[in-house]
Amino acid sequence: MKSSNDKESSASHPETLLTTLGRDPHNFHGFVNPPVVHASTVLYADADTFFSKNQTYSYARRGTPTSDALEQALTVLEGAAGTVLTPSGLSACSTAILSVVSAGDHLLVVDTIYQPTRHFCETVLKRMGVETTYYDPALGEDIASLFKPNTKAIFTEAPGSQTFEMQDIKAVTRAARNHDIFVLMDNTWATPLFFQPIKHGVDLSIQAGTKYIVGHSDVMLGTIAASERAWPLLQETHGNMGLCAGPDDIYLALRGLRTMGTRLKQHQTNALEMARWLEGHAEVARVLHPGLESNPGHELWKRDFTGASGLFGIILQPGSINAVKAFLDALTLYGMGYSWGGFESLAIYANPSSYRTATKWEAEGPLIRLHIGLEHFDDLKADLENGLKAYAAAR
Ligand SMILES: *Cc1c(COP(=O)(O)O)cnc(C)c1O
C-alpha cells in the first residue's frame, strides 16, 4: 500500500513512529488499535460503485484495513514508496527477485546470503532461465567487474547470514545505478530501525517479519518495501502471484512493531556485552559481530548502521562435533532451533563451508550462532560459561 502523506506527523523519531504509525483511533470509535478484518468478499453498495471500480477495497487478497495499517507503518519506517506483505520471509526474498528478473537475465547474489534464498536461485530461478553468480561480500564498487550486459539485479545482505560479514551497500548501489541494475537487500538483521536500505540507494528492502517485527516467535511473515522506480514492478508481481498474509498474523506484527524499538535496544545491549565477554574467553577463538571494534566490518557498520541486533556468531577453539554437542546440551536458557528475533535466546551450530561457492569459509573451529534474548544478562552469561566448560572438558 502506498504511503498516505495526509497525516504525516512532525514527531519523526523512530521510537515515536513505532507507537503512532498504522493506527487511527478516531476513525474507529476511539479504540487505540486498528480492527482485525477477517475477510474475502467485499460488497459494493450499488451497481454504479461496482462499475466505477473506485471503491477503496475490492477483494481481501488485494488489501484490507488491517494489511494497510502495517504496510503504511512500514512504508514510513523504510522511507519507501510502498510496501507489500508476504506469508514468510523467504517468500519476500523470492517475490522481490521475481519482481525484477525475467528469463535470460543475470542475477548477482552475495555469497553470504541466507541459504534458502540461494536454494531458490539454484532451483526455481535456474528453471526459469535466470543465471545466478555469487560474489564476495568484500567487493564494493568493484562488483561492477562482474556485470554482464544482461545483469538485472544484485541481491545483498549485510551482515551476511551466519558469518556476519559487512558489505559496502553504498558502493554497490553506486555501481549499480550507472548500469540501471536493481539492488535488493535482505535487511532482517538490522531492521529499518538500524539501517534504511532505500535511503542508501536500494530498490527493494526485505524483512523476514518473522524475526524482530513480530518478535515473539509465533508468526511467519515477510515484508518488501520499494523505491519509487521498483514499486510498480513489485506491486504487479506480488498481485499476480496472489500473495497475501493472514489478518491475525498481520495484527500480531503490528503489535510487535510497538515494542520493537525497546526490544531491539535490549537485544543490542545484551548481545554487544556478551560478544565482548566472549571475545576474551579462552574457549572462543573469534567473535563474529560487526559492532566489535576488532571486526573487519566494524568501520562500515559504524558508518552506515545506527545499531546492532541480538544475532552474532562465535568460533570456538578447535574441537570435535561431540564437543559441540556437549556445549549445546549443557545450555539451559538458549534453545536450539532455527529462526531468531523472538524474545528468547537461541544457539545453533552452523557450517557455512557446506554451501559457499564464491568465497572459502575457513575458521579455527566450529561456528555457533547465538541469538541473545531479553533474559537477564548475568543468567545468559552464566549459562554460556557452563556450556563452554562442557566444551573444554569434551574437546
Ligand atoms: C529467517 C530469515 C529469512 C526467512 O524468513 P522466514 O520467515 O523464516 O521465511 C530470510 N532472511 C534472513 C536473513 C533470515 O534470517
XYZ file of C-alpha atoms and ligand atoms in Angstrom:
410
model
C 0.000 0.000 0.000
C 1.312 3.412 -0.922
C 2.019 5.838 1.873
C -0.658 8.408 2.534
C 1.039 11.654 3.396
C -2.087 13.434 4.571
C -1.434 12.606 8.225
C 2.359 12.879 8.305
C 3.392 13.592 11.882
C 6.098 16.058 12.843
C 7.271 13.657 15.582
C 9.525 11.547 13.403
C 11.928 9.829 15.825
C 11.723 6.101 15.095
C 10.643 5.295 18.676
C 7.704 7.682 18.306
C 6.828 6.451 14.818
C 6.641 2.888 16.126
C 3.872 3.926 18.514
C 1.908 6.176 16.144
C 2.092 4.599 12.675
C -0.597 2.284 11.323
C -3.425 3.311 13.625
C -6.089 5.962 13.542
C -8.211 5.611 16.711
C -10.675 8.397 15.954
C -11.526 6.757 12.691
C -12.535 3.646 14.623
C -14.638 4.630 17.661
C -11.560 5.742 19.644
C -10.111 2.282 20.102
C -6.324 2.512 20.357
C -5.597 -0.340 17.940
C -6.966 -0.909 14.425
C -9.549 -3.659 13.875
C -8.548 -7.116 12.631
C -10.566 -7.518 9.451
C -11.242 -11.168 8.606
C -12.354 -11.104 5.024
C -12.511 -12.410 1.492
C -15.505 -10.820 -0.281
C -16.010 -7.068 -0.217
C -19.532 -5.882 -1.118
C -20.310 -2.886 -3.324
C -23.158 -0.624 -2.238
C -24.695 -0.353 -5.701
C -24.087 -1.085 -9.363
C -22.691 2.372 -10.071
C -19.973 1.844 -7.460
C -19.295 -1.640 -8.854
C -18.841 -0.311 -12.391
C -16.846 2.725 -11.258
C -14.017 0.488 -9.910
C -13.030 3.211 -7.454
C -14.086 1.633 -4.167
C -11.118 1.585 -1.765
C -11.305 -2.168 -1.184
C -12.331 -4.702 -3.816
C -11.221 -8.096 -2.534
C -9.333 -9.012 0.641
C -6.377 -10.522 -1.228
C -5.739 -7.060 -2.659
C -5.759 -5.348 0.745
C -7.801 -4.731 3.892
C -7.697 -2.026 6.574
C -5.527 -4.463 8.588
C -2.907 -5.027 5.865
C -2.982 -1.311 5.029
C -2.176 -0.428 8.637
C 1.021 -2.498 8.705
C 2.042 -1.606 5.150
C 1.624 2.118 5.775
C 3.624 1.927 9.001
C 6.480 0.091 7.264
C 6.418 2.412 4.255
C 7.150 5.372 6.523
C 9.747 3.484 8.632
C 11.557 2.316 5.477
C 11.335 5.664 3.697
C 9.745 3.759 0.791
C 7.252 4.435 -1.982
C 5.197 1.443 -0.878
C 5.267 -1.908 0.944
C 3.716 -5.351 0.419
C 3.300 -8.281 2.812
C 4.027 -11.937 2.068
C 3.397 -15.142 4.043
C 7.063 -15.617 5.086
C 10.485 -14.004 4.928
C 11.601 -16.433 2.236
C 8.585 -15.596 0.049
C 9.531 -11.921 0.474
C 13.032 -12.740 -0.867
C 11.703 -14.780 -3.815
C 8.946 -12.280 -4.680
C 11.393 -9.372 -4.620
C 13.692 -11.207 -7.036
C 10.835 -12.243 -9.354
C 9.663 -8.624 -9.473
C 12.807 -7.544 -11.306
C 14.222 -10.519 -13.269
C 12.996 -12.234 -16.448
C 14.124 -15.266 -18.466
C 17.603 -14.676 -19.872
C 18.617 -12.244 -17.136
C 21.667 -12.473 -14.896
C 21.492 -12.002 -11.129
C 24.355 -11.290 -8.705
C 23.898 -12.675 -5.198
C 26.203 -12.168 -2.228
C 27.929 -15.409 -1.185
C 26.836 -14.896 2.441
C 23.143 -14.936 1.520
C 20.518 -16.659 3.684
C 20.864 -20.246 2.457
C 17.201 -20.896 1.452
C 17.354 -17.787 -0.790
C 20.400 -19.320 -2.500
C 18.453 -22.552 -2.917
C 15.595 -20.617 -4.577
C 18.112 -19.217 -7.096
C 19.563 -22.678 -7.744
C 16.159 -24.299 -8.358
C 13.229 -22.085 -9.377
C 15.253 -19.245 -10.910
C 17.508 -21.649 -12.773
C 14.468 -23.459 -14.177
C 13.084 -20.087 -15.332
C 16.289 -19.356 -17.235
C 17.807 -16.836 -14.849
C 21.532 -17.266 -14.243
C 22.952 -16.507 -10.772
C 26.556 -15.585 -9.936
C 27.632 -15.401 -6.289
C 30.071 -12.700 -5.214
C 32.430 -11.950 -2.336
C 30.792 -9.585 0.208
C 34.112 -7.691 0.368
C 33.539 -6.364 -3.164
C 32.452 -2.745 -3.003
C 32.253 -0.748 -6.208
C 34.412 -3.473 -7.824
C 31.245 -5.501 -8.105
C 30.995 -3.750 -11.500
C 33.673 -6.163 -12.775
C 31.048 -8.934 -12.542
C 28.395 -7.066 -14.512
C 27.301 -8.626 -17.800
C 25.153 -6.970 -20.462
C 22.158 -8.929 -19.074
C 22.796 -8.307 -15.346
C 19.478 -7.124 -13.997
C 19.767 -7.182 -10.214
C 22.074 -7.571 -7.213
C 20.835 -9.299 -4.070
C 22.675 -8.109 -0.948
C 22.519 -8.911 2.740
C 24.535 -7.218 5.483
C 25.781 -8.503 7.768
C 25.709 -11.882 5.998
C 23.785 -14.861 7.333
C 25.721 -16.983 9.845
C 29.118 -15.319 9.333
C 28.181 -11.630 9.649
C 30.479 -10.064 7.035
C 29.516 -6.471 6.294
C 29.035 -5.124 2.770
C 29.543 -1.624 1.443
C 25.929 -1.147 0.352
C 26.541 2.454 -0.720
C 29.342 1.385 -3.071
C 27.214 -1.428 -4.514
C 24.237 0.841 -5.165
C 26.548 3.454 -6.729
C 27.984 0.858 -9.138
C 24.505 -0.484 -9.945
C 22.992 2.918 -10.662
C 25.427 3.554 -13.529
C 24.184 0.385 -15.218
C 20.475 0.563 -14.433
C 20.684 -2.536 -12.243
C 18.236 -3.068 -9.357
C 19.667 -3.589 -5.859
C 17.790 -5.777 -3.383
C 18.673 -6.131 0.258
C 17.689 -8.637 2.917
C 17.820 -6.274 5.907
C 16.362 -8.633 8.505
C 19.354 -8.320 10.864
C 19.275 -4.539 11.266
C 15.538 -3.886 10.709
C 14.570 -0.447 9.331
C 15.375 0.921 12.789
C 19.136 0.400 12.496
C 19.573 0.635 8.707
C 17.355 2.082 5.998
C 18.282 0.414 2.691
C 16.150 2.628 0.441
C 17.825 5.764 1.779
C 21.138 4.160 0.748
C 20.009 3.565 -2.847
C 18.488 0.083 -2.517
C 15.354 -0.600 -4.612
C 13.745 -3.445 -2.679
C 14.200 -3.729 1.094
C 13.253 -7.109 2.540
C 12.397 -8.125 6.102
C 11.691 -11.563 7.466
C 8.941 -10.052 9.644
C 9.010 -13.414 11.406
C 12.080 -12.162 13.274
C 12.167 -8.781 15.035
C 8.956 -7.173 13.767
C 6.821 -9.975 15.176
C 9.384 -10.545 17.909
C 7.639 -13.344 19.784
C 8.383 -16.493 17.726
C 4.719 -17.042 16.947
C 4.120 -15.812 13.363
C 5.572 -16.260 9.851
C 5.582 -13.055 7.792
C 7.583 -11.248 5.109
C 7.688 -7.607 4.049
C 9.072 -5.877 0.942
C 9.407 -2.090 0.755
C 10.149 -0.490 -2.613
C 11.811 2.603 -4.025
C 9.802 4.804 -6.390
C 11.176 3.059 -9.511
C 10.728 -0.509 -8.188
C 7.268 -0.013 -6.648
C 5.176 -0.601 -9.824
C 7.168 -3.784 -10.585
C 6.764 -5.085 -7.039
C 3.038 -4.340 -6.926
C 2.457 -6.130 -10.214
C 4.384 -9.303 -9.345
C 3.068 -9.502 -5.784
C -0.506 -9.049 -7.031
C -0.213 -11.545 -9.883
C 1.286 -14.198 -7.640
C -1.726 -13.891 -5.358
C 0.272 -13.290 -2.218
C -1.238 -12.009 1.000
C -0.845 -12.606 4.739
C -3.484 -13.613 7.288
C -5.184 -10.851 9.309
C -4.299 -12.260 12.733
C -0.647 -12.606 11.713
C -0.611 -9.047 10.404
C -2.165 -7.837 13.630
C 0.490 -9.614 15.709
C 3.169 -7.993 13.558
C 1.614 -4.560 14.150
C 1.545 -5.288 17.864
C 5.185 -6.413 17.694
C 6.140 -3.164 15.994
C 5.000 -1.162 19.032
C 7.757 -2.642 21.209
C 10.363 -3.320 18.525
C 12.457 -0.271 19.433
C 12.554 -1.159 23.111
C 13.233 -4.825 22.439
C 15.986 -4.107 19.936
C 17.775 -1.792 22.349
C 17.876 -4.559 24.949
C 18.912 -7.198 22.375
C 21.676 -4.843 21.279
C 22.971 -4.142 24.792
C 22.855 -7.775 25.897
C 24.435 -9.051 22.668
C 27.248 -6.500 22.491
C 28.168 -7.066 26.128
C 28.081 -10.827 25.546
C 30.202 -10.517 22.396
C 32.824 -8.514 24.317
C 32.895 -11.031 27.134
C 33.140 -13.973 24.722
C 35.985 -12.269 22.863
C 38.095 -12.622 25.992
C 37.090 -16.219 26.747
C 39.769 -18.914 26.400
C 37.416 -21.365 24.642
C 36.465 -18.800 21.965
C 38.803 -18.247 19.001
C 36.893 -15.385 17.349
C 33.648 -13.450 17.662
C 31.687 -12.514 14.522
C 29.888 -9.277 15.422
C 30.282 -6.094 13.326
C 29.675 -3.966 16.432
C 33.037 -5.091 17.868
C 35.992 -2.806 17.128
C 38.060 -5.912 16.263
C 35.644 -6.961 13.498
C 36.792 -6.358 9.878
C 33.349 -4.917 9.074
C 33.251 -2.549 12.035
C 34.048 0.659 10.123
C 31.305 0.012 7.554
C 28.857 -0.856 10.299
C 29.708 2.326 12.178
C 29.446 4.440 9.027
C 26.046 3.155 7.872
C 24.176 1.475 10.725
C 22.706 3.096 13.822
C 22.649 -0.078 15.907
C 23.124 -3.838 16.117
C 20.564 -6.521 16.850
C 20.917 -9.614 19.017
C 22.330 -12.108 16.496
C 26.029 -12.908 16.092
C 28.452 -15.807 15.791
C 31.346 -17.274 17.742
C 34.081 -19.561 16.519
C 35.107 -21.966 19.216
C 38.633 -23.268 19.700
C 39.225 -26.417 17.606
C 37.047 -29.285 18.833
C 35.017 -32.262 17.669
C 31.313 -32.375 16.852
C 30.884 -34.333 20.070
C 32.336 -31.396 21.991
C 29.901 -29.074 20.172
C 27.068 -31.368 21.257
C 28.330 -31.224 24.852
C 28.318 -27.391 24.628
C 24.783 -27.190 23.215
C 23.358 -29.780 25.589
C 24.832 -28.007 28.627
C 22.839 -24.846 27.818
C 19.510 -24.397 29.577
C 18.442 -20.854 28.594
C 19.500 -20.998 24.931
C 17.029 -23.017 22.889
C 18.325 -24.997 19.939
C 16.276 -24.105 16.892
C 16.133 -22.185 13.632
C 14.834 -18.675 13.205
C 15.561 -15.863 15.669
C 14.359 -12.372 16.575
C 11.998 -13.536 19.316
C 12.324 -12.557 22.981
C 14.223 -15.737 23.788
C 17.864 -16.764 23.419
C 18.967 -19.397 20.902
C 22.131 -21.282 19.958
C 22.748 -23.394 16.859
C 25.728 -24.967 15.130
C 26.380 -23.768 11.568
C 28.695 -24.907 8.794
C 28.986 -22.200 6.098
C 31.669 -24.097 4.142
C 28.985 -26.579 3.067
C 27.272 -24.167 0.639
C 29.589 -21.263 -0.233
C 30.905 -21.033 -3.762
C 32.487 -17.604 -4.403
C 34.493 -17.463 -1.182
C 36.045 -20.058 1.071
C 34.952 -20.202 4.693
C 37.913 -21.007 6.905
C 37.662 -20.972 10.677
C 39.754 -22.041 13.624
C 36.971 -24.252 14.991
C 33.207 -24.889 14.971
C 30.831 -21.947 14.407
C 27.964 -21.327 16.816
C 25.275 -18.759 16.005
C 23.814 -17.086 19.083
C 20.640 -15.072 19.420
C 20.829 -13.074 22.624
C 17.340 -12.608 24.011
C 15.738 -10.446 26.669
C 16.640 -12.595 29.683
C 18.906 -11.061 32.357
C 22.468 -10.720 31.109
C 24.028 -12.446 34.130
C 21.839 -15.536 33.679
C 22.658 -15.706 29.962
C 26.372 -15.312 30.664
C 26.399 -17.983 33.389
C 24.613 -20.394 31.043
C 27.188 -19.840 28.275
C 30.012 -20.174 30.805
C 28.605 -23.611 31.712
C 28.367 -24.589 28.066
C 31.950 -23.525 27.400
C 33.131 -25.517 30.430
C 31.426 -28.586 28.987
C 33.086 -27.830 25.632
C 36.511 -27.535 27.231
C 36.043 -30.856 29.016
C 34.900 -32.658 25.851
C 37.289 -31.362 23.211
C 14.791 -16.214 8.678
C 15.341 -15.448 7.548
C 14.664 -15.349 6.336
C 13.419 -16.137 6.055
O 12.341 -15.812 6.865
P 11.178 -16.864 7.122
O 10.087 -16.032 7.697
O 11.729 -17.899 8.044
O 10.791 -17.458 5.787
C 15.188 -14.572 5.352
N 16.349 -13.898 5.533
C 17.038 -13.967 6.680
C 18.296 -13.195 6.825
C 16.576 -14.744 7.721
O 17.283 -14.844 8.848
